[in-house]
Amino acid sequence: MSRKAPKYVVSSVAALGGLLFGYDIGIMSSILQMELFIEYFDSPGPLATGVIVSSLTIGCFIGSLLSAPLADRFSRKRTIMLGALVCTIG
């Protein structure tokens, strides 16, 4: 395998991450129209809907700010395990 192969792998994983993040943002519009969502949140108004949608972006922003210091302090492996645990719990 050539020395350029890891660059392509890292670039591909980063591009896939961006694609999935965009997909998550885009799928929110269809979730907002689902009857179960509207019933569960008791027909949320524009402000409540905005808070629900923006919480995804705010959570990603906070997570990106915290990930590097946590990885430096506790190791990258433990930080990834913590992220997986938070994602599993919800």
PDB file of N, CA and C in Angstrom:
ATOM      1  N   MET A   1       0.849  -1.169   0.000  1.00  0.00           N
ATOM      2  CA  MET A   1       0.000   0.000   0.000  1.00  0.00           C
ATOM      3  C   MET A   1       0.893   1.230   0.000  1.00  0.00           C
ATOM      4  N   SER A   2       0.529   2.213  -0.775  1.00  0.00           N
ATOM      5  CA  SER A   2       1.358   3.402  -0.888  1.00  0.00           C
ATOM      6  C   SER A   2       1.174   4.324   0.315  1.00  0.00           C
ATOM      7  N   ARG A   3       2.044   5.301   0.411  1.00  0.00           N
ATOM      8  CA  ARG A   3       1.977   6.241   1.534  1.00  0.00           C
ATOM      9  C   ARG A   3       0.784   7.173   1.422  1.00  0.00           C
ATOM     10  N   LYS A   4       0.223   7.339   0.224  1.00  0.00           N
ATOM     11  CA  LYS A   4      -0.911   8.227   0.026  1.00  0.00           C
ATOM     12  C   LYS A   4      -2.229   7.584   0.436  1.00  0.00           C
ATOM     13  N   ALA A   5      -2.249   6.291   0.579  1.00  0.00           N
ATOM     14  CA  ALA A   5      -3.491   5.586   0.906  1.00  0.00           C
ATOM     15  C   ALA A   5      -4.098   6.056   2.224  1.00  0.00           C
ATOM     16  N   PRO A   6      -3.326   6.231   3.315  1.00  0.00           N
ATOM     17  CA  PRO A   6      -3.957   6.711   4.555  1.00  0.00           C
ATOM     18  C   PRO A   6      -4.610   8.087   4.397  1.00  0.00           C
ATOM     19  N   LYS A   7      -4.036   8.943   3.558  1.00  0.00           N
ATOM     20  CA  LYS A   7      -4.638  10.257   3.328  1.00  0.00           C
ATOM     21  C   LYS A   7      -6.017  10.106   2.693  1.00  0.00           C
ATOM     22  N   TYR A   8      -6.120   9.197   1.757  1.00  0.00           N
ATOM     23  CA  TYR A   8      -7.402   8.982   1.091  1.00  0.00           C
ATOM     24  C   TYR A   8      -8.419   8.356   2.039  1.00  0.00           C
ATOM     25  N   VAL A   9      -7.963   7.486   2.896  1.00  0.00           N
ATOM     26  CA  VAL A   9      -8.867   6.860   3.860  1.00  0.00           C
ATOM     27  C   VAL A   9      -9.394   7.906   4.839  1.00  0.00           C
ATOM     28  N   VAL A  10      -8.497   8.736   5.365  1.00  0.00           N
ATOM     29  CA  VAL A  10      -8.907   9.779   6.308  1.00  0.00           C
ATOM     30  C   VAL A  10      -9.845  10.767   5.618  1.00  0.00           C
ATOM     31  N   SER A  11      -9.531  11.144   4.403  1.00  0.00           N
ATOM     32  CA  SER A  11     -10.392  12.072   3.659  1.00  0.00           C
ATOM     33  C   SER A  11     -11.762  11.461   3.402  1.00  0.00           C
ATOM     34  N   SER A  12     -11.797  10.189   3.079  1.00  0.00           N
ATOM     35  CA  SER A  12     -13.072   9.520   2.818  1.00  0.00           C
ATOM     36  C   SER A  12     -13.926   9.431   4.077  1.00  0.00           C
ATOM     37  N   VAL A  13     -13.304   9.126   5.200  1.00  0.00           N
ATOM     38  CA  VAL A  13     -14.054   9.048   6.460  1.00  0.00           C
ATOM     39  C   VAL A  13     -14.575  10.421   6.846  1.00  0.00           C
ATOM     40  N   ALA A  14     -13.774  11.467   6.669  1.00  0.00           N
ATOM     41  CA  ALA A  14     -14.220  12.822   6.976  1.00  0.00           C
ATOM     42  C   ALA A  14     -15.374  13.238   6.070  1.00  0.00           C
ATOM     43  N   ALA A  15     -15.280  12.910   4.794  1.00  0.00           N
ATOM     44  CA  ALA A  15     -16.357  13.236   3.860  1.00  0.00           C
ATOM     45  C   ALA A  15     -17.632  12.482   4.211  1.00  0.00           C
ATOM     46  N   LEU A  16     -17.500  11.226   4.598  1.00  0.00           N
ATOM     47  CA  LEU A  16     -18.665  10.442   4.996  1.00  0.00           C
ATOM     48  C   LEU A  16     -19.303  11.027   6.250  1.00  0.00           C
ATOM     49  N   GLY A  17     -18.477  11.486   7.192  1.00  0.00           N
ATOM     50  CA  GLY A  17     -19.007  12.130   8.392  1.00  0.00           C
ATOM     51  C   GLY A  17     -19.790  13.391   8.063  1.00  0.00           C
ATOM     52  N   GLY A  18     -19.276  14.195   7.157  1.00  0.00           N
ATOM     53  CA  GLY A  18     -19.996  15.395   6.729  1.00  0.00           C
ATOM     54  C   GLY A  18     -21.295  15.058   6.021  1.00  0.00           C
ATOM     55  N   LEU A  19     -21.260  14.019   5.207  1.00  0.00           N
ATOM     56  CA  LEU A  19     -22.472  13.589   4.512  1.00  0.00           C
ATOM     57  C   LEU A  19     -23.541  13.129   5.496  1.00  0.00           C
ATOM     58  N   LEU A  20     -23.137  12.340   6.483  1.00  0.00           N
ATOM     59  CA  LEU A  20     -24.101  11.851   7.472  1.00  0.00           C
ATOM     60  C   LEU A  20     -24.637  12.975   8.346  1.00  0.00           C
ATOM     61  N   PHE A  21     -23.786  13.951   8.674  1.00  0.00           N
ATOM     62  CA  PHE A  21     -24.250  15.098   9.458  1.00  0.00           C
ATOM     63  C   PHE A  21     -25.291  15.883   8.659  1.00  0.00           C
ATOM     64  N   GLY A  22     -25.028  16.109   7.393  1.00  0.00           N
ATOM     65  CA  GLY A  22     -26.002  16.797   6.538  1.00  0.00           C
ATOM     66  C   GLY A  22     -27.288  16.009   6.402  1.00  0.00           C
ATOM     67  N   TYR A  23     -27.182  14.692   6.317  1.00  0.00           N
ATOM     68  CA  TYR A  23     -28.370  13.848   6.242  1.00  0.00           C
ATOM     69  C   TYR A  23     -29.202  13.975   7.517  1.00  0.00           C
ATOM     70  N   ASP A  24     -28.540  13.980   8.681  1.00  0.00           N
ATOM     71  CA  ASP A  24     -29.262  14.135   9.948  1.00  0.00           C
ATOM     72  C   ASP A  24     -30.007  15.461  10.006  1.00  0.00           C
ATOM     73  N   ILE A  25     -29.367  16.516   9.561  1.00  0.00           N
ATOM     74  CA  ILE A  25     -30.011  17.831   9.550  1.00  0.00           C
ATOM     75  C   ILE A  25     -31.200  17.814   8.589  1.00  0.00           C
ATOM     76  N   GLY A  26     -31.011  17.201   7.424  1.00  0.00           N
ATOM     77  CA  GLY A  26     -32.079  17.169   6.422  1.00  0.00           C
ATOM     78  C   GLY A  26     -33.256  16.306   6.829  1.00  0.00           C
ATOM     79  N   ILE A  27     -33.013  15.239   7.559  1.00  0.00           N
ATOM     80  CA  ILE A  27     -34.095  14.327   7.943  1.00  0.00           C
ATOM     81  C   ILE A  27     -35.016  14.951   8.986  1.00  0.00           C
ATOM     82  N   MET A  28     -34.521  15.988   9.660  1.00  0.00           N
ATOM     83  CA  MET A  28     -35.339  16.649  10.682  1.00  0.00           C
ATOM     84  C   MET A  28     -36.621  17.226  10.103  1.00  0.00           C
ATOM     85  N   SER A  29     -36.584  17.685   8.849  1.00  0.00           N
ATOM     86  CA  SER A  29     -37.791  18.269   8.255  1.00  0.00           C
ATOM     87  C   SER A  29     -38.905  17.235   8.121  1.00  0.00           C
ATOM     88  N   SER A  30     -38.547  15.997   7.802  1.00  0.00           N
ATOM     89  CA  SER A  30     -39.593  14.974   7.698  1.00  0.00           C
ATOM     90  C   SER A  30     -40.059  14.518   9.077  1.00  0.00           C
ATOM     91  N   ILE A  31     -39.174  14.534  10.057  1.00  0.00           N
ATOM     92  CA  ILE A  31     -39.576  14.158  11.411  1.00  0.00           C
ATOM     93  C   ILE A  31     -40.552  15.175  11.978  1.00  0.00           C
ATOM     94  N   LEU A  32     -40.343  16.450  11.672  1.00  0.00           N
ATOM     95  CA  LEU A  32     -41.226  17.502  12.189  1.00  0.00           C
ATOM     96  C   LEU A  32     -42.652  17.358  11.670  1.00  0.00           C
ATOM     97  N   GLN A  33     -42.836  16.666  10.555  1.00  0.00           N
ATOM     98  CA  GLN A  33     -44.162  16.502   9.967  1.00  0.00           C
ATOM     99  C   GLN A  33     -44.856  15.209  10.384  1.00  0.00           C
ATOM    100  N   MET A  34     -44.157  14.350  11.101  1.00  0.00           N
ATOM    101  CA  MET A  34     -44.745  13.066  11.497  1.00  0.00           C
ATOM    102  C   MET A  34     -45.834  13.266  12.552  1.00  0.00           C
ATOM    103  N   GLU A  35     -46.916  12.526  12.417  1.00  0.00           N
ATOM    104  CA  GLU A  35     -48.030  12.645  13.354  1.00  0.00           C
ATOM    105  C   GLU A  35     -47.614  12.283  14.777  1.00  0.00           C
ATOM    106  N   LEU A  36     -46.790  11.251  14.931  1.00  0.00           N
ATOM    107  CA  LEU A  36     -46.335  10.841  16.258  1.00  0.00           C
ATOM    108  C   LEU A  36     -45.537  11.960  16.931  1.00  0.00           C
ATOM    109  N   PHE A  37     -44.689  12.651  16.171  1.00  0.00           N
ATOM    110  CA  PHE A  37     -43.921  13.774  16.708  1.00  0.00           C
ATOM    111  C   PHE A  37     -44.851  14.896  17.152  1.00  0.00           C
ATOM    112  N   ILE A  38     -45.827  15.219  16.320  1.00  0.00           N
ATOM    113  CA  ILE A  38     -46.755  16.306  16.638  1.00  0.00           C
ATOM    114  C   ILE A  38     -47.588  15.965  17.867  1.00  0.00           C
ATOM    115  N   GLU A  39     -48.034  14.716  17.981  1.00  0.00           N
ATOM    116  CA  GLU A  39     -48.805  14.307  19.154  1.00  0.00           C
ATOM    117  C   GLU A  39     -47.950  14.274  20.413  1.00  0.00           C
ATOM    118  N   TYR A  40     -46.724  13.769  20.300  1.00  0.00           N
ATOM    119  CA  TYR A  40     -45.851  13.633  21.467  1.00  0.00           C
ATOM    120  C   TYR A  40     -45.487  14.995  22.040  1.00  0.00           C
ATOM    121  N   PHE A  41     -45.199  15.950  21.171  1.00  0.00           N
ATOM    122  CA  PHE A  41     -44.817  17.285  21.626  1.00  0.00           C
ATOM    123  C   PHE A  41     -45.997  18.248  21.675  1.00  0.00           C
ATOM    124  N   ASP A  42     -47.220  17.746  21.520  1.00  0.00           N
ATOM    125  CA  ASP A  42     -48.449  18.535  21.645  1.00  0.00           C
ATOM    126  C   ASP A  42     -48.459  19.741  20.696  1.00  0.00           C
ATOM    127  N   SER A  43     -48.302  19.473  19.410  1.00  0.00           N
ATOM    128  CA  SER A  43     -48.315  20.486  18.350  1.00  0.00           C
ATOM    129  C   SER A  43     -47.390  21.660  18.681  1.00  0.00           C
ATOM    130  N   PRO A  44     -46.081  21.443  18.630  1.00  0.00           N
ATOM    131  CA  PRO A  44     -45.155  22.515  19.017  1.00  0.00           C
ATOM    132  C   PRO A  44     -45.223  23.703  18.058  1.00  0.00           C
ATOM    133  N   GLY A  45     -45.078  24.879  18.614  1.00  0.00           N
ATOM    134  CA  GLY A  45     -45.066  26.097  17.819  1.00  0.00           C
ATOM    135  C   GLY A  45     -43.704  26.306  17.163  1.00  0.00           C
ATOM    136  N   PRO A  46     -43.567  27.431  16.468  1.00  0.00           N
ATOM    137  CA  PRO A  46     -42.305  27.698  15.767  1.00  0.00           C
ATOM    138  C   PRO A  46     -41.100  27.807  16.704  1.00  0.00           C
ATOM    139  N   LEU A  47     -41.286  28.392  17.877  1.00  0.00           N
ATOM    140  CA  LEU A  47     -40.170  28.533  18.811  1.00  0.00           C
ATOM    141  C   LEU A  47     -39.723  27.170  19.338  1.00  0.00           C
ATOM    142  N   ALA A  48     -40.678  26.344  19.750  1.00  0.00           N
ATOM    143  CA  ALA A  48     -40.343  25.010  20.263  1.00  0.00           C
ATOM    144  C   ALA A  48     -39.703  24.154  19.171  1.00  0.00           C
ATOM    145  N   THR A  49     -40.220  24.257  17.958  1.00  0.00           N
ATOM    146  CA  THR A  49     -39.643  23.506  16.843  1.00  0.00           C
ATOM    147  C   THR A  49     -38.210  23.956  16.575  1.00  0.00           C
ATOM    148  N   GLY A  50     -37.982  25.257  16.626  1.00  0.00           N
ATOM    149  CA  GLY A  50     -36.633  25.777  16.431  1.00  0.00           C
ATOM    150  C   GLY A  50     -35.672  25.307  17.499  1.00  0.00           C
ATOM    151  N   VAL A  51     -36.139  25.252  18.745  1.00  0.00           N
ATOM    152  CA  VAL A  51     -35.292  24.779  19.838  1.00  0.00           C
ATOM    153  C   VAL A  51     -34.955  23.300  19.651  1.00  0.00           C
ATOM    154  N   ILE A  52     -35.931  22.517  19.242  1.00  0.00           N
ATOM    155  CA  ILE A  52     -35.707  21.077  19.031  1.00  0.00           C
ATOM    156  C   ILE A  52     -34.700  20.858  17.912  1.00  0.00           C
ATOM    157  N   VAL A  53     -34.854  21.574  16.807  1.00  0.00           N
ATOM    158  CA  VAL A  53     -33.956  21.394  15.668  1.00  0.00           C
ATOM    159  C   VAL A  53     -32.554  21.921  15.991  1.00  0.00           C
ATOM    160  N   SER A  54     -32.485  23.072  16.643  1.00  0.00           N
ATOM    161  CA  SER A  54     -31.168  23.648  16.918  1.00  0.00           C
ATOM    162  C   SER A  54     -30.418  22.894  18.010  1.00  0.00           C
ATOM    163  N   SER A  55     -31.111  22.115  18.823  1.00  0.00           N
ATOM    164  CA  SER A  55     -30.418  21.348  19.858  1.00  0.00           C
ATOM    165  C   SER A  55     -29.464  20.327  19.251  1.00  0.00           C
ATOM    166  N   LEU A  56     -29.779  19.815  18.068  1.00  0.00           N
ATOM    167  CA  LEU A  56     -28.869  18.898  17.383  1.00  0.00           C
ATOM    168  C   LEU A  56     -27.564  19.604  17.038  1.00  0.00           C
ATOM    169  N   THR A  57     -27.669  20.790  16.471  1.00  0.00           N
ATOM    170  CA  THR A  57     -26.475  21.536  16.090  1.00  0.00           C
ATOM    171  C   THR A  57     -25.700  22.018  17.307  1.00  0.00           C
ATOM    172  N   ILE A  58     -26.392  22.459  18.330  1.00  0.00           N
ATOM    173  CA  ILE A  58     -25.727  22.926  19.550  1.00  0.00           C
ATOM    174  C   ILE A  58     -24.997  21.762  20.226  1.00  0.00           C
ATOM    175  N   GLY A  59     -25.627  20.597  20.263  1.00  0.00           N
ATOM    176  CA  GLY A  59     -24.980  19.421  20.837  1.00  0.00           C
ATOM    177  C   GLY A  59     -23.724  19.032  20.082  1.00  0.00           C
ATOM    178  N   CYS A  60     -23.765  19.122  18.765  1.00  0.00           N
ATOM    179  CA  CYS A  60     -22.570  18.823  17.965  1.00  0.00           C
ATOM    180  C   CYS A  60     -21.473  19.847  18.220  1.00  0.00           C
ATOM    181  N   PHE A  61     -21.846  21.108  18.356  1.00  0.00           N
ATOM    182  CA  PHE A  61     -20.857  22.160  18.614  1.00  0.00           C
ATOM    183  C   PHE A  61     -20.178  21.952  19.966  1.00  0.00           C
ATOM    184  N   ILE A  62     -20.973  21.682  20.980  1.00  0.00           N
ATOM    185  CA  ILE A  62     -20.408  21.459  22.319  1.00  0.00           C
ATOM    186  C   ILE A  62     -19.543  20.202  22.331  1.00  0.00           C
ATOM    187  N   GLY A  63     -20.008  19.159  21.660  1.00  0.00           N
ATOM    188  CA  GLY A  63     -19.226  17.927  21.586  1.00  0.00           C
ATOM    189  C   GLY A  63     -17.895  18.122  20.886  1.00  0.00           C
ATOM    190  N   SER A  64     -17.883  18.929  19.840  1.00  0.00           N
ATOM    191  CA  SER A  64     -16.619  19.166  19.140  1.00  0.00           C
ATOM    192  C   SER A  64     -15.659  19.990  19.988  1.00  0.00           C
ATOM    193  N   LEU A  65     -16.187  20.901  20.808  1.00  0.00           N
ATOM    194  CA  LEU A  65     -15.322  21.680  21.688  1.00  0.00           C
ATOM    195  C   LEU A  65     -14.745  20.830  22.819  1.00  0.00           C
ATOM    196  N   LEU A  66     -15.509  19.870  23.291  1.00  0.00           N
ATOM    197  CA  LEU A  66     -15.068  19.058  24.425  1.00  0.00           C
ATOM    198  C   LEU A  66     -14.220  17.847  24.030  1.00  0.00           C
ATOM    199  N   SER A  67     -14.322  17.411  22.796  1.00  0.00           N
ATOM    200  CA  SER A  67     -13.663  16.158  22.421  1.00  0.00           C
ATOM    201  C   SER A  67     -12.138  16.230  22.486  1.00  0.00           C
ATOM    202  N   ALA A  68     -11.537  17.306  22.022  1.00  0.00           N
ATOM    203  CA  ALA A  68     -10.073  17.395  22.035  1.00  0.00           C
ATOM    204  C   ALA A  68      -9.505  17.461  23.458  1.00  0.00           C
ATOM    205  N   PRO A  69     -10.037  18.322  24.334  1.00  0.00           N
ATOM    206  CA  PRO A  69      -9.497  18.323  25.700  1.00  0.00           C
ATOM    207  C   PRO A  69      -9.715  17.000  26.435  1.00  0.00           C
ATOM    208  N   LEU A  70     -10.857  16.364  26.210  1.00  0.00           N
ATOM    209  CA  LEU A  70     -11.097  15.073  26.847  1.00  0.00           C
ATOM    210  C   LEU A  70     -10.141  14.011  26.314  1.00  0.00           C
ATOM    211  N   ALA A  71      -9.882  14.041  25.014  1.00  0.00           N
ATOM    212  CA  ALA A  71      -8.953  13.064  24.431  1.00  0.00           C
ATOM    213  C   ALA A  71      -7.535  13.289  24.945  1.00  0.00           C
ATOM    214  N   ASP A  72      -7.157  14.536  25.123  1.00  0.00           N
ATOM    215  CA  ASP A  72      -5.823  14.815  25.664  1.00  0.00           C
ATOM    216  C   ASP A  72      -5.703  14.347  27.111  1.00  0.00           C
ATOM    217  N   ARG A  73      -6.758  14.505  27.863  1.00  0.00           N
ATOM    218  CA  ARG A  73      -6.694  14.170  29.289  1.00  0.00           C
ATOM    219  C   ARG A  73      -6.877  12.679  29.560  1.00  0.00           C
ATOM    220  N   PHE A  74      -7.851  12.053  28.898  1.00  0.00           N
ATOM    221  CA  PHE A  74      -8.205  10.665  29.226  1.00  0.00           C
ATOM    222  C   PHE A  74      -7.807   9.648  28.174  1.00  0.00           C
ATOM    223  N   SER A  75      -7.299  10.030  27.064  1.00  0.00           N
ATOM    224  CA  SER A  75      -6.914   9.211  25.915  1.00  0.00           C
ATOM    225  C   SER A  75      -8.062   9.171  24.895  1.00  0.00           C
ATOM    226  N   ARG A  76      -7.663   9.002  23.670  1.00  0.00           N
ATOM    227  CA  ARG A  76      -8.624   9.007  22.572  1.00  0.00           C
ATOM    228  C   ARG A  76      -9.573   7.812  22.670  1.00  0.00           C
ATOM    229  N   LYS A  77      -9.040   6.669  23.052  1.00  0.00           N
ATOM    230  CA  LYS A  77      -9.859   5.450  23.133  1.00  0.00           C
ATOM    231  C   LYS A  77     -10.973   5.603  24.166  1.00  0.00           C
ATOM    232  N   ARG A  78     -10.644   6.106  25.343  1.00  0.00           N
ATOM    233  CA  ARG A  78     -11.656   6.283  26.384  1.00  0.00           C
ATOM    234  C   ARG A  78     -12.666   7.358  26.008  1.00  0.00           C
ATOM    235  N   THR A  79     -12.211   8.391  25.291  1.00  0.00           N
ATOM    236  CA  THR A  79     -13.127   9.446  24.855  1.00  0.00           C
ATOM    237  C   THR A  79     -14.127   8.898  23.840  1.00  0.00           C
ATOM    238  N   ILE A  80     -13.665   8.057  22.939  1.00  0.00           N
ATOM    239  CA  ILE A  80     -14.568   7.447  21.960  1.00  0.00           C
ATOM    240  C   ILE A  80     -15.558   6.524  22.664  1.00  0.00           C
ATOM    241  N   MET A  81     -15.078   5.782  23.661  1.00  0.00           N
ATOM    242  CA  MET A  81     -15.976   4.903  24.423  1.00  0.00           C
ATOM    243  C   MET A  81     -17.025   5.727  25.178  1.00  0.00           C
ATOM    244  N   LEU A  82     -16.626   6.861  25.727  1.00  0.00           N
ATOM    245  CA  LEU A  82     -17.583   7.742  26.410  1.00  0.00           C
ATOM    246  C   LEU A  82     -18.618   8.276  25.428  1.00  0.00           C
ATOM    247  N   GLY A  83     -18.174   8.680  24.255  1.00  0.00           N
ATOM    248  CA  GLY A  83     -19.111   9.157  23.230  1.00  0.00           C
ATOM    249  C   GLY A  83     -20.089   8.076  22.807  1.00  0.00           C
ATOM    250  N   ALA A  84     -19.607   6.854  22.671  1.00  0.00           N
ATOM    251  CA  ALA A  84     -20.481   5.747  22.307  1.00  0.00           C
ATOM    252  C   ALA A  84     -21.488   5.460  23.422  1.00  0.00           C
ATOM    253  N   LEU A  85     -21.063   5.591  24.663  1.00  0.00           N
ATOM    254  CA  LEU A  85     -21.967   5.380  25.793  1.00  0.00           C
ATOM    255  C   LEU A  85     -23.048   6.456  25.826  1.00  0.00           C
ATOM    256  N   VAL A  86     -22.661   7.698  25.623  1.00  0.00           N
ATOM    257  CA  VAL A  86     -23.639   8.797  25.606  1.00  0.00           C
ATOM    258  C   VAL A  86     -24.623   8.593  24.454  1.00  0.00           C
ATOM    259  N   CYS A  87     -24.118   8.174  23.305  1.00  0.00           N
ATOM    260  CA  CYS A  87     -24.993   7.933  22.152  1.00  0.00           C
ATOM    261  C   CYS A  87     -25.946   6.775  22.426  1.00  0.00           C
ATOM    262  N   THR A  88     -25.481   5.738  23.092  1.00  0.00           N
ATOM    263  CA  THR A  88     -26.332   4.583  23.402  1.00  0.00           C
ATOM    264  C   THR A  88     -27.415   4.948  24.404  1.00  0.00           C
ATOM    265  N   ILE A  89     -27.051   5.693  25.421  1.00  0.00           N
ATOM    266  CA  ILE A  89     -28.038   6.096  26.438  1.00  0.00           C
ATOM    267  C   ILE A  89     -29.049   7.075  25.851  1.00  0.00           C
ATOM    268  N   GLY A  90     -28.563   7.957  25.007  1.00  0.00           N
ATOM    269  CA  GLY A  90     -29.454   8.906  24.346  1.00  0.00           C
ATOM    270  C   GLY A  90     -29.436  10.210  25.048  1.00  0.00           C
TER     271      GLY A  90
END
